Coordinates of C-alpha atoms in Angstrom, one line a residue:
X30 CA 4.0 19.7 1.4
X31 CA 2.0 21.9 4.1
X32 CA -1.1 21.9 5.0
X33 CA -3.3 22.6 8.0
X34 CA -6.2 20.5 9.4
X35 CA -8.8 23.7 9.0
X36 CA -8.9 22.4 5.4
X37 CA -11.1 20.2 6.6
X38 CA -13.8 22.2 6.9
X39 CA -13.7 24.0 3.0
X40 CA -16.7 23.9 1.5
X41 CA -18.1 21.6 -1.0
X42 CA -15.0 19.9 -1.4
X43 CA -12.9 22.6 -2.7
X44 CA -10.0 20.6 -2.0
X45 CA -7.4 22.8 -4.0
X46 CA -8.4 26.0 -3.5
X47 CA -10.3 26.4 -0.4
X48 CA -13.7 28.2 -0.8
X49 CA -12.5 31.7 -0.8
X50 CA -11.2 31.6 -4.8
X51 CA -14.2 30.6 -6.6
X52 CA -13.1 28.7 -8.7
X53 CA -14.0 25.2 -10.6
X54 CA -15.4 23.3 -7.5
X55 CA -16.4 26.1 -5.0
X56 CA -19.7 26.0 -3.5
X57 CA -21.5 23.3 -6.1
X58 CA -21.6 20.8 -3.4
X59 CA -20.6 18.5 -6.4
X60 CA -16.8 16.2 -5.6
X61 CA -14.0 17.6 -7.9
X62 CA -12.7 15.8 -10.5
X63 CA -10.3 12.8 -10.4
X64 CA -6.7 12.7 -10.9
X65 CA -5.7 12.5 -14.7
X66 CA -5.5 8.5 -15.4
X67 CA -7.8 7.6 -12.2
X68 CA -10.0 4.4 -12.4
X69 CA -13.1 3.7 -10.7
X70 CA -15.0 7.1 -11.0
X71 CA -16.7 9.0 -14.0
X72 CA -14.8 12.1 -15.1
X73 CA -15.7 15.1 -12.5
X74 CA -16.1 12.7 -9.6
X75 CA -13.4 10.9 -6.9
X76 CA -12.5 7.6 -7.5
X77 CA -14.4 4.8 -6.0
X78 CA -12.6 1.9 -6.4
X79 CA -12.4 -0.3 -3.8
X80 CA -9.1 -1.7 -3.4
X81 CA -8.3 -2.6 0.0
X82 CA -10.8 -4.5 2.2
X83 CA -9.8 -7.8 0.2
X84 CA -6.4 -7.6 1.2
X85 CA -5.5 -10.8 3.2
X86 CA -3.1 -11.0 6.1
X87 CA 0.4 -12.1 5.6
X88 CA 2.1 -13.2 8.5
X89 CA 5.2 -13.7 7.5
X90 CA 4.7 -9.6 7.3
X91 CA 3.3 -9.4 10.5
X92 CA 5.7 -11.5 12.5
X93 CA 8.2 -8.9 12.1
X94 CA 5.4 -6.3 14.2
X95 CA 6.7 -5.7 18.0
X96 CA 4.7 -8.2 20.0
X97 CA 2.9 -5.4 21.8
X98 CA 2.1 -4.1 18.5
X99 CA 0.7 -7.6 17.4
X100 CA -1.3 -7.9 20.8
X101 CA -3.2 -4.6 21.0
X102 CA -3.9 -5.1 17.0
X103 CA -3.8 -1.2 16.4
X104 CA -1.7 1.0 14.7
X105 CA -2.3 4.7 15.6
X106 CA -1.7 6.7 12.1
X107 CA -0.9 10.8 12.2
X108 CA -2.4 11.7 8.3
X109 CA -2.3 15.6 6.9
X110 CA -4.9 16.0 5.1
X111 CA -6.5 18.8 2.6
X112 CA -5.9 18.0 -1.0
X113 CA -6.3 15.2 -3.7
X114 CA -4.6 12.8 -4.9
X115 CA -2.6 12.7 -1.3
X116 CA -5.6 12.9 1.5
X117 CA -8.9 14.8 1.7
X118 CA -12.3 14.6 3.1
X119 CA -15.6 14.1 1.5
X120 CA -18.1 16.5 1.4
X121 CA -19.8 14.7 4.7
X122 CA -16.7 16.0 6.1
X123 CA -16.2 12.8 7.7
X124 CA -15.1 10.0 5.0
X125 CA -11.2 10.5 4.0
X126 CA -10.4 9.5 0.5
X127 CA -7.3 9.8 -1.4
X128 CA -3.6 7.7 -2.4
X129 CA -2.1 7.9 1.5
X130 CA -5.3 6.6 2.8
X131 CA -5.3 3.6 0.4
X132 CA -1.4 3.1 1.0
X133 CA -2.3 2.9 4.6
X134 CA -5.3 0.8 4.9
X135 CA -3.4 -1.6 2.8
X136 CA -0.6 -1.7 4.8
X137 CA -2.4 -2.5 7.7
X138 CA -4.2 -5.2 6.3
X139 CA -1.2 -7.2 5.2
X140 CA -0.3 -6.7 8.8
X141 CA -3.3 -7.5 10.1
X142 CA -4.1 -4.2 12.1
X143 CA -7.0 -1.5 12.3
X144 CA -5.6 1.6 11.8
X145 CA -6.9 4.5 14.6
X146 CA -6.3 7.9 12.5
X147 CA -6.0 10.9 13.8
X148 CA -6.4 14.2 11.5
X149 CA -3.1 16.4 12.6
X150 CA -2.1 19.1 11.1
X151 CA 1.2 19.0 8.5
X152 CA 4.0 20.9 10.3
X153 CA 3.0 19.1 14.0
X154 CA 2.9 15.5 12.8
X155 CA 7.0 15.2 13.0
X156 CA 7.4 16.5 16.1
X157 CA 4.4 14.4 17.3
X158 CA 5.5 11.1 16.5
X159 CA 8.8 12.5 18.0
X160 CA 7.0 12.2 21.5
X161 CA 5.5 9.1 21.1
X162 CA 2.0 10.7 20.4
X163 CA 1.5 8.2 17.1
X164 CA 3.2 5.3 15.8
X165 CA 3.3 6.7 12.1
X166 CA 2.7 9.9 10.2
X167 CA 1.3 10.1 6.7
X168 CA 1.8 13.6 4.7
X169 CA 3.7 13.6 1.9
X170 CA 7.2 13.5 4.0
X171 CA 9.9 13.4 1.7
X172 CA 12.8 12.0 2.4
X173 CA 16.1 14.0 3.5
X174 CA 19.3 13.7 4.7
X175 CA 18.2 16.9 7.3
X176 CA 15.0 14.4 8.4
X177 CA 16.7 11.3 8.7
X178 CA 18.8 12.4 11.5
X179 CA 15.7 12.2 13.7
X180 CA 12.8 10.2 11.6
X181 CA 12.9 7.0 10.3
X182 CA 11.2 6.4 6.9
X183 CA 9.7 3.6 5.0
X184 CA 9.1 4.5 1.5
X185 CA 6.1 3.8 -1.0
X186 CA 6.1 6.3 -3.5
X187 CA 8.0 8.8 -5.5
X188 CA 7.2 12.4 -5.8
X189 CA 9.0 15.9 -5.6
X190 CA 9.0 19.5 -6.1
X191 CA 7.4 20.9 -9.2
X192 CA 6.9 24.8 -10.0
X193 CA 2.9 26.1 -11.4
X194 CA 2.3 29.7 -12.8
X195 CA -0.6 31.3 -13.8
X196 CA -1.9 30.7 -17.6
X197 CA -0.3 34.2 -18.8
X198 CA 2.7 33.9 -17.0
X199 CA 6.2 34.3 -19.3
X200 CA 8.1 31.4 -17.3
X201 CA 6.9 27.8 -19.2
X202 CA 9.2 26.1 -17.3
X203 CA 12.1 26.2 -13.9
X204 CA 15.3 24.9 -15.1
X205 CA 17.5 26.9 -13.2
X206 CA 16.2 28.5 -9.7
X207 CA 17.9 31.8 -11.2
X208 CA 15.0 32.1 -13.5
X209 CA 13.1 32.7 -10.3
X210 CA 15.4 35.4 -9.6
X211 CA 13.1 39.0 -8.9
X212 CA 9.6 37.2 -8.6
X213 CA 7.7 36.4 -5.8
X214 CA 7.6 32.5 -5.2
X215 CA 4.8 30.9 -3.0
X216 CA 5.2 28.1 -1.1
X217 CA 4.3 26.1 2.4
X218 CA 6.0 26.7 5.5
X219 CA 8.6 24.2 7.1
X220 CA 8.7 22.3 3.6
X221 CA 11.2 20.8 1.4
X222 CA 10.6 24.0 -0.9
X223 CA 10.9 26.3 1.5
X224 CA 14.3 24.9 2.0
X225 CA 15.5 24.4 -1.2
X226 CA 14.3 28.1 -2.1
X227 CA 15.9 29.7 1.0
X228 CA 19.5 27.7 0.4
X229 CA 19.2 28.5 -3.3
X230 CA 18.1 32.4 -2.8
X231 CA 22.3 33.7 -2.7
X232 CA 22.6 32.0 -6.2
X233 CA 20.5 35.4 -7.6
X234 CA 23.3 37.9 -6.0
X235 CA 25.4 36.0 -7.7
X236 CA 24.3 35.9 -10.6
X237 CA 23.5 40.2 -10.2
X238 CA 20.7 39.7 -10.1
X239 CA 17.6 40.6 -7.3
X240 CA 16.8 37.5 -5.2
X241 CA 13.5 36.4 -5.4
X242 CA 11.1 36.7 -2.2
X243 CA 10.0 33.5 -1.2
X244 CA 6.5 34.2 0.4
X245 CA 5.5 31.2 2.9
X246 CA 2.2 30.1 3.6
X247 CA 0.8 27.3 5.9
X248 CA -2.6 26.7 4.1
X249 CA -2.4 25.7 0.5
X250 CA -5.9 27.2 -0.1
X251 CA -3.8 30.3 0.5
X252 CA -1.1 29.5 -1.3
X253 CA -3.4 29.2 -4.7
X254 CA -5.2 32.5 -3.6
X255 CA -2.0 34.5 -3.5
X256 CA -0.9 33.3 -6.9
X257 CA -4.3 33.9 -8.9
X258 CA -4.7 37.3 -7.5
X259 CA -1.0 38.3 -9.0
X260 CA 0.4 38.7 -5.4
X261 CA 2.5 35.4 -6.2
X262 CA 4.2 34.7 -9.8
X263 CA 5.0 31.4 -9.1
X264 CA 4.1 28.4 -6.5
X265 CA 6.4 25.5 -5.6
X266 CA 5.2 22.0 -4.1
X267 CA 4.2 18.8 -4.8
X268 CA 4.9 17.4 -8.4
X269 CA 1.6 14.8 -8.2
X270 CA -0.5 18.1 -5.8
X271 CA 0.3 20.7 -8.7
X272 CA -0.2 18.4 -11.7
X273 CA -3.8 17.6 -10.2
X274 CA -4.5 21.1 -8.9
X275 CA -4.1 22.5 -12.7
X276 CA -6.7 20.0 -13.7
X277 CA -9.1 21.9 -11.3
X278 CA -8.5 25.4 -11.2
X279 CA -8.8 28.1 -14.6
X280 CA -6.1 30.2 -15.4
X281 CA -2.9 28.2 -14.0
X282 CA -0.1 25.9 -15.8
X283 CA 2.4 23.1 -14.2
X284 CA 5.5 24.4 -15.4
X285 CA 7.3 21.2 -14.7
X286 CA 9.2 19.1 -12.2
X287 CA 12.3 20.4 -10.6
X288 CA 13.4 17.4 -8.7
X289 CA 12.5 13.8 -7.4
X290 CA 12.2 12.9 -4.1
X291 CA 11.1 9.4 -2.3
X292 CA 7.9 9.6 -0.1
X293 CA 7.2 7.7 3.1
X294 CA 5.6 6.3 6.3
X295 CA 6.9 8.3 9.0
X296 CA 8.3 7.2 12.1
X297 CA 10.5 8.2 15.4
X298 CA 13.8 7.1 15.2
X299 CA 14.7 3.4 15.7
X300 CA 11.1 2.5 15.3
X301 CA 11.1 -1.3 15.6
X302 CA 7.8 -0.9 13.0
X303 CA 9.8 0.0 10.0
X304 CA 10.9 -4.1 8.7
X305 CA 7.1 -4.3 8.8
X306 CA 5.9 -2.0 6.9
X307 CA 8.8 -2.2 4.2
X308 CA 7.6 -5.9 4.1
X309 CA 3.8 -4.9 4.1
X310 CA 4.3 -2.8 0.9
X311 CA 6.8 -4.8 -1.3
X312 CA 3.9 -7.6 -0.3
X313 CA 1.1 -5.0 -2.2
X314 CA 3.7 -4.8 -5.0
X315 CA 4.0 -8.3 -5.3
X316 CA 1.0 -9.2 -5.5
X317 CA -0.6 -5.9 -7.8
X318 CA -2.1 -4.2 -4.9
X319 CA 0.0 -1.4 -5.2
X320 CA -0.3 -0.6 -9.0
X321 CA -4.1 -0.9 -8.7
X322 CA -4.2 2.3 -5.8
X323 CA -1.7 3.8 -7.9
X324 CA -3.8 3.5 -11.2
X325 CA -6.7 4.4 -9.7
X326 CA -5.4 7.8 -8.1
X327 CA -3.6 8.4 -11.0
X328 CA 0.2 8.0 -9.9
X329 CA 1.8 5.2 -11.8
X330 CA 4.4 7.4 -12.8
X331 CA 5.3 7.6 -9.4
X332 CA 6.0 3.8 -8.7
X333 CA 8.5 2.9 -6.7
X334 CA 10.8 -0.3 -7.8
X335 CA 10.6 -1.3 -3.9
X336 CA 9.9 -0.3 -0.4
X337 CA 13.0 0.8 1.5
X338 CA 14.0 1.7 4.7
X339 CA 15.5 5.4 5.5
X340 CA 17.3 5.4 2.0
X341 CA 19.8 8.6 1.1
X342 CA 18.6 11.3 -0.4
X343 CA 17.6 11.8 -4.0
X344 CA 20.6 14.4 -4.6
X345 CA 19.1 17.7 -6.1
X346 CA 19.8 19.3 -9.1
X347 CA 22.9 21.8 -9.4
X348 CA 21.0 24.3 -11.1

């Protein structure tokens, strides 16, 4: 997915939309409602649960840390931030709630390291940890044969691309990317669905038909905007962001998924912190950590069976 740090600063918590649209949350200075399924929070309100700070050390996890890493006890963590059930802020602006938080804070607990977090913005957290600038990026990074040339990925949750539409729309669901064919298709900039659009967009002159435009944005706020107000007729991302965005906003459907991809920690290339972290989060599976953050964000469905280390791409669909 895409977004941009100056989400941060939406008001009231309008974590889908961004203030602009009006709609469900905007302005009420009241949190928006939980992910479908979430535990530890009353409908309408983010879920409290606490299910990290009892998380005990294993070192048989954190043996496998760098010794410099081990020494300094910190692990400096790049996280995008701007929706729910990924990563957002609370309306204090300053607490960060949400699945990729948990995952981390976990993580670094097993290992027995406080994690220093740093707010980046989507599109410059790759190319950050790149220079050295962060040990470990969280956003949503899905994993590709295109990425794995220069990232390194440890893995903790399934997700993928997914297709939403407003309420009166005449698509119900993507099952071939020629249905897309003449419409105007939102999405975020320097994504997985920008890619898969732009490769797929020849299949429409194929077919004789008129490709469709694929209309890029940066800020999902915008990317919401441009569909409710008819510019857009359809908006590709995230399979768990639009499933929870629809349970926010009026007027707009999940059509359904289009295809699966695996999610991870992101690192440089030959990171040394990978064994750890893979280690770190089949030790929250083990021991029901991981189905409790999962639960209580509303993402069982997108278990994995274990962590794993750079593995291949999910192949897409032909269609």
């Amino acid at each position: 997915m895409s977004l941009t740090s100056t989400q941060r600063h939406t008001v009231a918590f309008a974590l889908i939309t961004a203030a602009a649209l009006t709609l469900t949350a905007c302005g009420s200075g009241e949190p928006t409602a939980a992910p479908a399924g979430a535990t530890g929070a009353k409908k309408g309100a983010v879920p409290t649960a606490d299910v990290v700070s009892t998380i005990a050390k294993d070192e048989a996890a954190a043996e496998l840390l760098p010794a410099d890493v081990r020494q300094r006890g910190t692990i400096s963590v790049a996280s995008a931030t701007g929706t729910l059930p990924g990563a957002a802020y609370l309306p204090d602006g300053k607490t960060l709630v949400g699945a990729d938080v948990d995952v981390t804070d976990a993580v670094a607990k097993v290992l027995g390291l406080r994690v220093n977090r740093a707010v980046v913005s989507w599109e410059a957290i790759l190319p950050a940890l790149g220079s050295g600038k962060y040990d470990v990026g969280t956003g949503n990074f899905g994993v590709t044969e295109e990425r794995r040339r220069t990232i390194d990925f440890v893995t903790y949750i399934n997700d993928g691309q997914g297709f939403a539409a407003r309420a009166d729309s005449p698509l119900k669901e993507v099952t071939d990317l020629t249905q897309l064919c003449g419409l105007n298709v939102a999405t975020g900039g320097g994504t997985t669905f920008e890619a898969t659009l732009e490769k797929n967009r020849p299949r429409c002159a194929a077919a004789g038909k008129k490709p469709y435009d694929v209309q890029v944005f940066n800020d999902l706020g915008a990317q919401w905007m441009s569909l409710q107000q008819g510019r857009s007729d359809v908006l590709m991302s995230t399979v768990n962001g639009l499933r929870y965005a629809v349970t926010q906003q009026e007027n707009v459907t999940f059509l359904n998924e289009y295809r699966r991809l695996d999610v991870g920690f992101a690192f440089k290339k030959g990171t040394p912190l990978a064994p750890a972290f893979q280690a770190a989060v089949n030790r929250l599976k083990a021991d029901g950590t991981y189905d409790r953050i999962l639960k209580k964000w509303g993402l069982t469905a997108s278990a994995i069976a274990e962590s794993r280390i750079s593995p291949p791409e999910i192949p897409a669909p032909k269609k």
